[in-house]
Amino acid sequence: MADIKTGDIIPMQTISVQGESSNVNSIPFGYRLSDSNFKVWSKMMEVHASGLGKQGYLTGKIPAVDEDDPGYVKWSTEDAIVRGWLLKTMEPHLLGLFIDLPTAKDIWESVTQMFYDGSDESQYYELRCKATRTRQDGRQINLYFTELKSVWQDLDRRRPLRMVCGADLKTRKEELAKDRVYDFLAGLDGVFDQVRSEILRMKPIPGIEECFNLVRRESQRLVTMMGTKATMTAPPMAMATKAPGSRPPSNGSSRSFRTHEDIDKDKLHCNHCNGTRHTEETCFEIHG
């Protein structure tokens, strides 16, 4: 029979164990642990063990049982099953390094120490950089905020808070929330300088969701009062028409220099405040 080469598919074999599912002793997936695939292999092993309620044998949350304990036979059998998963899914040149270790936890920890390359730290660092460098850059507020929230969620998944003391945990959460408010405000476009300053003067500084709502309302107000787009970047022609001291075209017709948007606004009337150039749907007295 030909030797199995690196990356060959492992045939799925099932060994019946009394009192367990017929799948409990099957190999969890179809390729072996090599020198370069630890990250994928370990994730798939965790999923397989969790699905069968055996992850505690990897992490040590299901502790070893003394030989004279009534539960030793059951624990020893299940630990051997998990050890089998680990050892059967290794390349032959790696198998000899771990086969003599006594428990699944010992094998799991030894493999992790051998192959862990710090990639999680590198990814966490990249996410931290992205959280501080992300900018609005003319986008709508909700798109900018959604991108930041996605980065924060990835950070939380990679490094959850593990403090035991309730007071310390609360303090750390408050500090983290304030840092995210600073990241959000720092990335806003310059048109929001005023609302940014107002938020920073508040005591205490509001949470990130409230800050987002304050900035969003300011964005809507600017759209209504200034006629700019939701990105807060006025078109060049509109800026030219509103610049102080701007001169009309040489033919003397100032109306020909106005945008169609300005001309259309002249026809609007608000029945609520009796104002012009807007309607009740965008009235500042109603909507703020």
PDB file of C-alpha atoms in Angstrom:
ATOM      1  CA  MET A   1       0.000   0.000   0.000  1.00  0.00           C
ATOM      2  CA  ALA A   2       1.405   3.420  -0.981  1.00  0.00           C
ATOM      3  CA  ASP A   3       2.470   5.786   1.757  1.00  0.00           C
ATOM      4  CA  ILE A   4       0.099   8.658   2.618  1.00  0.00           C
ATOM      5  CA  LYS A   5       1.522  11.955   1.426  1.00  0.00           C
ATOM      6  CA  THR A   6       1.203  15.362   3.036  1.00  0.00           C
ATOM      7  CA  GLY A   7      -2.288  16.791   2.605  1.00  0.00           C
ATOM      8  CA  ASP A   8      -3.872  13.452   1.657  1.00  0.00           C
ATOM      9  CA  ILE A   9      -7.472  12.987   2.730  1.00  0.00           C
ATOM     10  CA  ILE A  10      -7.862  10.810   5.820  1.00  0.00           C
ATOM     11  CA  PRO A  11     -10.645   8.218   5.500  1.00  0.00           C
ATOM     12  CA  MET A  12     -13.379   8.775   8.027  1.00  0.00           C
ATOM     13  CA  GLN A  13     -13.575   5.845  10.411  1.00  0.00           C
ATOM     14  CA  THR A  14     -16.126   5.368  13.142  1.00  0.00           C
ATOM     15  CA  ILE A  15     -15.552   3.294  16.272  1.00  0.00           C
ATOM     16  CA  SER A  16     -18.634   2.544  18.289  1.00  0.00           C
ATOM     17  CA  VAL A  17     -18.330   3.543  21.967  1.00  0.00           C
ATOM     18  CA  GLN A  18     -20.940   2.367  24.435  1.00  0.00           C
ATOM     19  CA  GLY A  19     -23.207   5.167  25.603  1.00  0.00           C
ATOM     20  CA  GLU A  20     -21.848   7.670  23.072  1.00  0.00           C
ATOM     21  CA  SER A  21     -22.852   8.887  19.634  1.00  0.00           C
ATOM     22  CA  SER A  22     -21.424   6.832  16.770  1.00  0.00           C
ATOM     23  CA  ASN A  23     -19.680  10.023  15.594  1.00  0.00           C
ATOM     24  CA  VAL A  24     -17.752  10.653  18.800  1.00  0.00           C
ATOM     25  CA  ASN A  25     -14.653   8.723  17.748  1.00  0.00           C
ATOM     26  CA  SER A  26     -14.610   9.726  14.101  1.00  0.00           C
ATOM     27  CA  ILE A  27     -11.810  11.899  12.744  1.00  0.00           C
ATOM     28  CA  PRO A  28     -13.219  15.453  12.694  1.00  0.00           C
ATOM     29  CA  PHE A  29     -11.955  16.574   9.285  1.00  0.00           C
ATOM     30  CA  GLY A  30     -10.108  15.431   6.218  1.00  0.00           C
ATOM     31  CA  TYR A  31      -6.537  16.769   6.368  1.00  0.00           C
ATOM     32  CA  ARG A  32      -3.592  16.591   8.730  1.00  0.00           C
ATOM     33  CA  LEU A  33      -1.870  19.146  10.945  1.00  0.00           C
ATOM     34  CA  SER A  34       1.280  20.299   9.156  1.00  0.00           C
ATOM     35  CA  ASP A  35       3.945  22.900   9.824  1.00  0.00           C
ATOM     36  CA  SER A  36       1.850  25.640   8.195  1.00  0.00           C
ATOM     37  CA  ASN A  37      -1.861  25.067   8.903  1.00  0.00           C
ATOM     38  CA  PHE A  38      -2.104  25.215  12.708  1.00  0.00           C
ATOM     39  CA  LYS A  39      -4.573  28.121  12.763  1.00  0.00           C
ATOM     40  CA  VAL A  40      -7.186  26.379  10.591  1.00  0.00           C
ATOM     41  CA  TRP A  41      -6.561  22.966  12.171  1.00  0.00           C
ATOM     42  CA  SER A  42      -6.975  24.268  15.711  1.00  0.00           C
ATOM     43  CA  LYS A  43     -10.187  26.144  14.902  1.00  0.00           C
ATOM     44  CA  MET A  44     -11.742  23.106  13.280  1.00  0.00           C
ATOM     45  CA  MET A  45     -10.683  20.924  16.204  1.00  0.00           C
ATOM     46  CA  GLU A  46     -12.317  23.347  18.648  1.00  0.00           C
ATOM     47  CA  VAL A  47     -15.548  23.325  16.641  1.00  0.00           C
ATOM     48  CA  HIS A  48     -15.596  19.535  16.471  1.00  0.00           C
ATOM     49  CA  ALA A  49     -14.867  19.103  20.195  1.00  0.00           C
ATOM     50  CA  SER A  50     -17.440  21.724  21.178  1.00  0.00           C
ATOM     51  CA  GLY A  51     -20.103  20.122  19.020  1.00  0.00           C
ATOM     52  CA  LEU A  52     -19.675  16.855  20.916  1.00  0.00           C
ATOM     53  CA  GLY A  53     -19.330  18.441  24.353  1.00  0.00           C
ATOM     54  CA  LYS A  54     -15.656  17.517  24.698  1.00  0.00           C
ATOM     55  CA  GLN A  55     -13.858  20.878  24.506  1.00  0.00           C
ATOM     56  CA  GLY A  56     -13.252  20.754  28.263  1.00  0.00           C
ATOM     57  CA  TYR A  57     -10.739  17.960  27.667  1.00  0.00           C
ATOM     58  CA  LEU A  58      -8.720  20.357  25.497  1.00  0.00           C
ATOM     59  CA  THR A  59      -8.868  23.319  27.846  1.00  0.00           C
ATOM     60  CA  GLY A  60      -8.725  21.490  31.169  1.00  0.00           C
ATOM     61  CA  LYS A  61     -12.181  22.626  32.264  1.00  0.00           C
ATOM     62  CA  ILE A  62     -12.958  18.910  32.600  1.00  0.00           C
ATOM     63  CA  PRO A  63     -10.157  18.081  35.053  1.00  0.00           C
ATOM     64  CA  ALA A  64      -8.360  14.770  35.323  1.00  0.00           C
ATOM     65  CA  VAL A  65      -9.842  12.215  37.745  1.00  0.00           C
ATOM     66  CA  ASP A  66      -7.862  10.068  40.168  1.00  0.00           C
ATOM     67  CA  GLU A  67      -7.624   6.379  39.317  1.00  0.00           C
ATOM     68  CA  ASP A  68      -9.465   5.374  42.479  1.00  0.00           C
ATOM     69  CA  ASP A  69     -12.342   7.721  41.705  1.00  0.00           C
ATOM     70  CA  PRO A  70     -15.593   6.077  40.472  1.00  0.00           C
ATOM     71  CA  GLY A  71     -15.636   8.411  37.471  1.00  0.00           C
ATOM     72  CA  TYR A  72     -12.120   7.605  36.328  1.00  0.00           C
ATOM     73  CA  VAL A  73     -13.110   5.020  33.702  1.00  0.00           C
ATOM     74  CA  LYS A  74     -15.529   7.412  31.980  1.00  0.00           C
ATOM     75  CA  TRP A  75     -13.064  10.319  32.089  1.00  0.00           C
ATOM     76  CA  SER A  76     -10.166   8.177  30.844  1.00  0.00           C
ATOM     77  CA  THR A  77     -12.234   6.828  27.954  1.00  0.00           C
ATOM     78  CA  GLU A  78     -13.406  10.247  26.795  1.00  0.00           C
ATOM     79  CA  ASP A  79      -9.955  11.805  27.185  1.00  0.00           C
ATOM     80  CA  ALA A  80      -8.527   8.994  25.054  1.00  0.00           C
ATOM     81  CA  ILE A  81     -11.120   9.760  22.371  1.00  0.00           C
ATOM     82  CA  VAL A  82     -10.064  13.419  22.247  1.00  0.00           C
ATOM     83  CA  ARG A  83      -6.379  12.433  22.220  1.00  0.00           C
ATOM     84  CA  GLY A  84      -7.210  10.221  19.268  1.00  0.00           C
ATOM     85  CA  TRP A  85      -8.669  13.193  17.373  1.00  0.00           C
ATOM     86  CA  LEU A  86      -5.508  15.183  17.951  1.00  0.00           C
ATOM     87  CA  LEU A  87      -3.024  12.450  17.100  1.00  0.00           C
ATOM     88  CA  LYS A  88      -4.865  11.003  14.086  1.00  0.00           C
ATOM     89  CA  THR A  89      -4.939  14.398  12.396  1.00  0.00           C
ATOM     90  CA  MET A  90      -1.176  15.053  12.521  1.00  0.00           C
ATOM     91  CA  GLU A  91       1.488  14.533   9.893  1.00  0.00           C
ATOM     92  CA  PRO A  92       3.646  11.453  10.680  1.00  0.00           C
ATOM     93  CA  HIS A  93       6.747  13.553  11.407  1.00  0.00           C
ATOM     94  CA  LEU A  94       4.770  15.498  14.067  1.00  0.00           C
ATOM     95  CA  LEU A  95       3.022  12.524  15.627  1.00  0.00           C
ATOM     96  CA  GLY A  96       6.130  11.316  17.435  1.00  0.00           C
ATOM     97  CA  LEU A  97       6.516  14.651  19.218  1.00  0.00           C
ATOM     98  CA  PHE A  98       3.204  14.353  21.067  1.00  0.00           C
ATOM     99  CA  ILE A  99       2.200  10.693  21.207  1.00  0.00           C
ATOM    100  CA  ASP A 100       3.697  10.106  24.663  1.00  0.00           C
ATOM    101  CA  LEU A 101       1.887  12.999  26.355  1.00  0.00           C
ATOM    102  CA  PRO A 102      -0.624  11.611  28.887  1.00  0.00           C
ATOM    103  CA  THR A 103      -3.740  13.746  28.343  1.00  0.00           C
ATOM    104  CA  ALA A 104      -5.549  15.608  25.575  1.00  0.00           C
ATOM    105  CA  LYS A 105      -4.917  18.863  27.428  1.00  0.00           C
ATOM    106  CA  ASP A 106      -1.163  18.219  27.468  1.00  0.00           C
ATOM    107  CA  ILE A 107      -1.136  17.518  23.735  1.00  0.00           C
ATOM    108  CA  TRP A 108      -3.282  20.576  22.953  1.00  0.00           C
ATOM    109  CA  GLU A 109      -1.110  22.930  24.989  1.00  0.00           C
ATOM    110  CA  SER A 110       2.115  21.524  23.591  1.00  0.00           C
ATOM    111  CA  VAL A 111       0.930  21.847  19.974  1.00  0.00           C
ATOM    112  CA  THR A 112      -0.256  25.400  20.642  1.00  0.00           C
ATOM    113  CA  GLN A 113       3.075  26.434  22.155  1.00  0.00           C
ATOM    114  CA  MET A 114       4.948  24.883  19.263  1.00  0.00           C
ATOM    115  CA  PHE A 115       2.997  26.461  16.416  1.00  0.00           C
ATOM    116  CA  TYR A 116       1.546  29.708  17.786  1.00  0.00           C
ATOM    117  CA  ASP A 117       3.266  32.536  15.920  1.00  0.00           C
ATOM    118  CA  GLY A 118       1.684  35.581  17.540  1.00  0.00           C
ATOM    119  CA  SER A 119      -0.544  36.227  14.522  1.00  0.00           C
ATOM    120  CA  ASP A 120      -3.453  37.125  16.791  1.00  0.00           C
ATOM    121  CA  GLU A 121      -1.372  39.907  18.331  1.00  0.00           C
ATOM    122  CA  SER A 122      -0.451  41.162  14.874  1.00  0.00           C
ATOM    123  CA  GLN A 123      -4.093  41.195  13.830  1.00  0.00           C
ATOM    124  CA  TYR A 124      -5.082  42.921  17.062  1.00  0.00           C
ATOM    125  CA  TYR A 125      -2.431  45.567  16.425  1.00  0.00           C
ATOM    126  CA  GLU A 126      -3.727  46.134  12.898  1.00  0.00           C
ATOM    127  CA  LEU A 127      -7.264  46.539  14.216  1.00  0.00           C
ATOM    128  CA  ARG A 128      -6.128  49.042  16.849  1.00  0.00           C
ATOM    129  CA  CYS A 129      -4.375  51.053  14.145  1.00  0.00           C
ATOM    130  CA  LYS A 130      -7.478  50.923  11.955  1.00  0.00           C
ATOM    131  CA  ALA A 131      -9.671  52.125  14.836  1.00  0.00           C
ATOM    132  CA  THR A 132      -7.536  55.257  15.261  1.00  0.00           C
ATOM    133  CA  ARG A 133      -6.933  55.925  11.562  1.00  0.00           C
ATOM    134  CA  THR A 134     -10.435  55.459  10.127  1.00  0.00           C
ATOM    135  CA  ARG A 135     -11.854  58.769   8.863  1.00  0.00           C
ATOM    136  CA  GLN A 136     -15.211  59.933   7.593  1.00  0.00           C
ATOM    137  CA  ASP A 137     -13.664  61.405   4.414  1.00  0.00           C
ATOM    138  CA  GLY A 138     -16.910  62.844   3.095  1.00  0.00           C
ATOM    139  CA  ARG A 139     -18.989  59.717   3.659  1.00  0.00           C
ATOM    140  CA  GLN A 140     -22.396  59.663   5.295  1.00  0.00           C
ATOM    141  CA  ILE A 141     -22.247  59.523   9.083  1.00  0.00           C
ATOM    142  CA  ASN A 142     -23.931  56.132   9.343  1.00  0.00           C
ATOM    143  CA  LEU A 143     -21.447  54.508   6.933  1.00  0.00           C
ATOM    144  CA  TYR A 144     -18.468  55.902   8.828  1.00  0.00           C
ATOM    145  CA  PHE A 145     -19.929  54.858  12.190  1.00  0.00           C
ATOM    146  CA  THR A 146     -20.774  51.351  10.933  1.00  0.00           C
ATOM    147  CA  GLU A 147     -17.191  50.786   9.808  1.00  0.00           C
ATOM    148  CA  LEU A 148     -15.846  51.843  13.202  1.00  0.00           C
ATOM    149  CA  LYS A 149     -18.315  49.605  15.064  1.00  0.00           C
ATOM    150  CA  SER A 150     -17.215  46.640  12.974  1.00  0.00           C
ATOM    151  CA  VAL A 151     -13.585  47.251  13.981  1.00  0.00           C
ATOM    152  CA  TRP A 152     -14.532  47.587  17.662  1.00  0.00           C
ATOM    153  CA  GLN A 153     -16.484  44.333  17.561  1.00  0.00           C
ATOM    154  CA  ASP A 154     -13.461  42.509  16.116  1.00  0.00           C
ATOM    155  CA  LEU A 155     -11.303  43.971  18.885  1.00  0.00           C
ATOM    156  CA  ASP A 156     -13.744  42.795  21.555  1.00  0.00           C
ATOM    157  CA  ARG A 157     -13.799  39.278  20.137  1.00  0.00           C
ATOM    158  CA  ARG A 158     -10.022  39.031  20.046  1.00  0.00           C
ATOM    159  CA  ARG A 159      -9.431  40.488  23.498  1.00  0.00           C
ATOM    160  CA  PRO A 160     -12.454  40.219  25.812  1.00  0.00           C
ATOM    161  CA  LEU A 161     -12.289  41.837  29.254  1.00  0.00           C
ATOM    162  CA  ARG A 162     -11.230  39.236  31.829  1.00  0.00           C
ATOM    163  CA  MET A 163     -11.197  41.275  35.042  1.00  0.00           C
ATOM    164  CA  VAL A 164     -12.610  39.538  38.104  1.00  0.00           C
ATOM    165  CA  CYS A 165     -13.206  42.558  40.347  1.00  0.00           C
ATOM    166  CA  GLY A 166     -16.557  44.146  39.508  1.00  0.00           C
ATOM    167  CA  ALA A 167     -15.384  47.693  40.284  1.00  0.00           C
ATOM    168  CA  ASP A 168     -12.277  47.340  38.106  1.00  0.00           C
ATOM    169  CA  LEU A 169     -14.329  45.830  35.288  1.00  0.00           C
ATOM    170  CA  LYS A 170     -16.777  48.753  35.387  1.00  0.00           C
ATOM    171  CA  THR A 171     -13.936  51.283  35.355  1.00  0.00           C
ATOM    172  CA  ARG A 172     -12.240  49.576  32.420  1.00  0.00           C
ATOM    173  CA  LYS A 173     -15.481  49.483  30.436  1.00  0.00           C
ATOM    174  CA  GLU A 174     -15.987  53.207  31.030  1.00  0.00           C
ATOM    175  CA  GLU A 175     -12.441  53.970  29.898  1.00  0.00           C
ATOM    176  CA  LEU A 176     -12.861  51.834  26.791  1.00  0.00           C
ATOM    177  CA  ALA A 177     -16.169  53.515  25.944  1.00  0.00           C
ATOM    178  CA  LYS A 178     -14.576  56.960  26.279  1.00  0.00           C
ATOM    179  CA  ASP A 179     -11.657  55.959  24.037  1.00  0.00           C
ATOM    180  CA  ARG A 180     -14.133  54.944  21.338  1.00  0.00           C
ATOM    181  CA  VAL A 181     -15.920  58.259  21.591  1.00  0.00           C
ATOM    182  CA  TYR A 182     -12.558  59.976  21.017  1.00  0.00           C
ATOM    183  CA  ASP A 183     -11.831  57.751  17.998  1.00  0.00           C
ATOM    184  CA  PHE A 184     -15.242  58.542  16.510  1.00  0.00           C
ATOM    185  CA  LEU A 185     -14.966  62.302  17.038  1.00  0.00           C
ATOM    186  CA  ALA A 186     -11.374  62.454  15.798  1.00  0.00           C
ATOM    187  CA  GLY A 187     -12.342  60.928  12.457  1.00  0.00           C
ATOM    188  CA  LEU A 188     -15.202  63.341  11.691  1.00  0.00           C
ATOM    189  CA  ASP A 189     -14.924  65.845   8.863  1.00  0.00           C
ATOM    190  CA  GLY A 190     -14.151  69.464   9.704  1.00  0.00           C
ATOM    191  CA  VAL A 191     -17.748  70.553   9.163  1.00  0.00           C
ATOM    192  CA  PHE A 192     -18.573  68.934  12.513  1.00  0.00           C
ATOM    193  CA  ASP A 193     -16.007  70.915  14.520  1.00  0.00           C
ATOM    194  CA  GLN A 194     -18.705  72.763  16.459  1.00  0.00           C
ATOM    195  CA  VAL A 195     -20.703  69.719  17.568  1.00  0.00           C
ATOM    196  CA  ARG A 196     -17.441  67.908  18.335  1.00  0.00           C
ATOM    197  CA  SER A 197     -16.390  70.729  20.664  1.00  0.00           C
ATOM    198  CA  GLU A 198     -19.807  70.744  22.329  1.00  0.00           C
ATOM    199  CA  ILE A 199     -19.620  67.008  23.023  1.00  0.00           C
ATOM    200  CA  LEU A 200     -16.124  67.272  24.504  1.00  0.00           C
ATOM    201  CA  ARG A 201     -17.345  70.014  26.868  1.00  0.00           C
ATOM    202  CA  MET A 202     -20.135  67.812  28.240  1.00  0.00           C
ATOM    203  CA  LYS A 203     -19.743  66.457  31.772  1.00  0.00           C
ATOM    204  CA  PRO A 204     -19.711  63.529  31.668  1.00  0.00           C
ATOM    205  CA  ILE A 205     -18.977  62.805  28.028  1.00  0.00           C
ATOM    206  CA  PRO A 206     -21.971  60.892  26.594  1.00  0.00           C
ATOM    207  CA  GLY A 207     -21.736  57.315  25.376  1.00  0.00           C
ATOM    208  CA  ILE A 208     -20.877  56.442  21.814  1.00  0.00           C
ATOM    209  CA  GLU A 209     -24.476  55.860  20.719  1.00  0.00           C
ATOM    210  CA  GLU A 210     -25.588  59.247  22.063  1.00  0.00           C
ATOM    211  CA  CYS A 211     -22.598  60.927  20.407  1.00  0.00           C
ATOM    212  CA  PHE A 212     -23.549  59.335  17.107  1.00  0.00           C
ATOM    213  CA  ASN A 213     -27.116  60.618  17.446  1.00  0.00           C
ATOM    214  CA  LEU A 214     -25.897  64.141  18.226  1.00  0.00           C
ATOM    215  CA  VAL A 215     -23.661  64.166  15.164  1.00  0.00           C
ATOM    216  CA  ARG A 216     -26.374  62.632  12.998  1.00  0.00           C
ATOM    217  CA  ARG A 217     -28.865  65.332  14.021  1.00  0.00           C
ATOM    218  CA  GLU A 218     -26.266  67.984  13.248  1.00  0.00           C
ATOM    219  CA  SER A 219     -25.775  66.377   9.846  1.00  0.00           C
ATOM    220  CA  GLN A 220     -29.521  66.541   9.174  1.00  0.00           C
ATOM    221  CA  ARG A 221     -29.633  70.152  10.355  1.00  0.00           C
ATOM    222  CA  LEU A 222     -26.841  71.127   7.986  1.00  0.00           C
ATOM    223  CA  VAL A 223     -28.594  69.405   5.122  1.00  0.00           C
ATOM    224  CA  THR A 224     -31.775  71.361   5.867  1.00  0.00           C
ATOM    225  CA  MET A 225     -30.277  74.778   6.595  1.00  0.00           C
ATOM    226  CA  MET A 226     -27.395  74.827   4.133  1.00  0.00           C
ATOM    227  CA  GLY A 227     -28.774  72.693   1.346  1.00  0.00           C
ATOM    228  CA  THR A 228     -25.662  70.533   1.270  1.00  0.00           C
ATOM    229  CA  LYS A 229     -25.515  66.833   0.665  1.00  0.00           C
ATOM    230  CA  ALA A 230     -25.571  64.262   3.448  1.00  0.00           C
ATOM    231  CA  THR A 231     -21.810  63.892   3.128  1.00  0.00           C
ATOM    232  CA  MET A 232     -21.483  67.518   4.232  1.00  0.00           C
ATOM    233  CA  THR A 233     -19.371  68.340   1.198  1.00  0.00           C
ATOM    234  CA  ALA A 234     -20.942  71.188  -0.760  1.00  0.00           C
ATOM    235  CA  PRO A 235     -20.722  71.050  -4.554  1.00  0.00           C
ATOM    236  CA  PRO A 236     -18.186  73.523  -6.038  1.00  0.00           C
ATOM    237  CA  MET A 237     -20.910  75.500  -7.839  1.00  0.00           C
ATOM    238  CA  ALA A 238     -22.966  75.859  -4.651  1.00  0.00           C
ATOM    239  CA  MET A 239     -19.910  77.076  -2.768  1.00  0.00           C
ATOM    240  CA  ALA A 240     -19.255  79.626  -5.464  1.00  0.00           C
ATOM    241  CA  THR A 241     -22.764  81.041  -5.294  1.00  0.00           C
ATOM    242  CA  LYS A 242     -22.579  81.487  -1.514  1.00  0.00           C
ATOM    243  CA  ALA A 243     -19.056  82.900  -1.270  1.00  0.00           C
ATOM    244  CA  PRO A 244     -19.041  86.458   0.151  1.00  0.00           C
ATOM    245  CA  GLY A 245     -18.495  89.123  -2.439  1.00  0.00           C
ATOM    246  CA  SER A 246     -18.840  86.781  -5.377  1.00  0.00           C
ATOM    247  CA  ARG A 247     -19.439  88.688  -8.584  1.00  0.00           C
ATOM    248  CA  PRO A 248     -22.185  87.848 -11.085  1.00  0.00           C
ATOM    249  CA  PRO A 249     -21.341  86.898 -14.646  1.00  0.00           C
ATOM    250  CA  SER A 250     -20.387  89.634 -17.047  1.00  0.00           C
ATOM    251  CA  ASN A 251     -23.842  89.621 -18.631  1.00  0.00           C
ATOM    252  CA  GLY A 252     -25.272  90.937 -15.313  1.00  0.00           C
ATOM    253  CA  SER A 253     -27.723  88.097 -14.801  1.00  0.00           C
ATOM    254  CA  SER A 254     -27.282  86.806 -11.248  1.00  0.00           C
ATOM    255  CA  ARG A 255     -30.083  84.259 -11.556  1.00  0.00           C
ATOM    256  CA  SER A 256     -28.247  82.393 -14.329  1.00  0.00           C
ATOM    257  CA  PHE A 257     -25.385  81.804 -11.862  1.00  0.00           C
ATOM    258  CA  ARG A 258     -27.610  80.120  -9.255  1.00  0.00           C
ATOM    259  CA  THR A 259     -27.980  76.353  -9.123  1.00  0.00           C
ATOM    260  CA  HIS A 260     -31.213  74.579  -9.991  1.00  0.00           C
ATOM    261  CA  GLU A 261     -31.390  73.421  -6.353  1.00  0.00           C
ATOM    262  CA  ASP A 262     -31.522  77.048  -5.128  1.00  0.00           C
ATOM    263  CA  ILE A 263     -34.175  77.958  -7.668  1.00  0.00           C
ATOM    264  CA  ASP A 264     -36.326  74.998  -6.632  1.00  0.00           C
ATOM    265  CA  LYS A 265     -36.031  75.912  -2.937  1.00  0.00           C
ATOM    266  CA  ASP A 266     -37.517  79.383  -3.676  1.00  0.00           C
ATOM    267  CA  LYS A 267     -40.826  77.646  -4.424  1.00  0.00           C
ATOM    268  CA  LEU A 268     -41.054  75.884  -1.047  1.00  0.00           C
ATOM    269  CA  HIS A 269     -43.229  77.104   1.842  1.00  0.00           C
ATOM    270  CA  CYS A 270     -43.678  75.746   5.387  1.00  0.00           C
ATOM    271  CA  ASN A 271     -47.200  75.873   6.823  1.00  0.00           C
ATOM    272  CA  HIS A 272     -45.860  75.341  10.360  1.00  0.00           C
ATOM    273  CA  CYS A 273     -43.515  78.324  10.787  1.00  0.00           C
ATOM    274  CA  ASN A 274     -44.678  80.235   7.695  1.00  0.00           C
ATOM    275  CA  GLY A 275     -41.078  80.189   6.460  1.00  0.00           C
ATOM    276  CA  THR A 276     -39.825  79.775   2.928  1.00  0.00           C
ATOM    277  CA  ARG A 277     -37.332  77.535   1.162  1.00  0.00           C
ATOM    278  CA  HIS A 278     -38.436  74.474   3.152  1.00  0.00           C
ATOM    279  CA  THR A 279     -41.527  72.428   4.071  1.00  0.00           C
ATOM    280  CA  GLU A 280     -42.948  70.885   7.270  1.00  0.00           C
ATOM    281  CA  GLU A 281     -41.011  67.678   6.521  1.00  0.00           C
ATOM    282  CA  THR A 282     -37.688  69.495   7.000  1.00  0.00           C
ATOM    283  CA  CYS A 283     -38.766  72.275   9.365  1.00  0.00           C
ATOM    284  CA  PHE A 284     -36.120  72.881  12.030  1.00  0.00           C
ATOM    285  CA  GLU A 285     -38.750  73.926  14.628  1.00  0.00           C
ATOM    286  CA  ILE A 286     -40.429  70.513  14.302  1.00  0.00           C
ATOM    287  CA  HIS A 287     -37.482  68.159  13.829  1.00  0.00           C
ATOM    288  CA  GLY A 288     -34.589  70.033  15.462  1.00  0.00           C
TER     289      GLY A 288
END
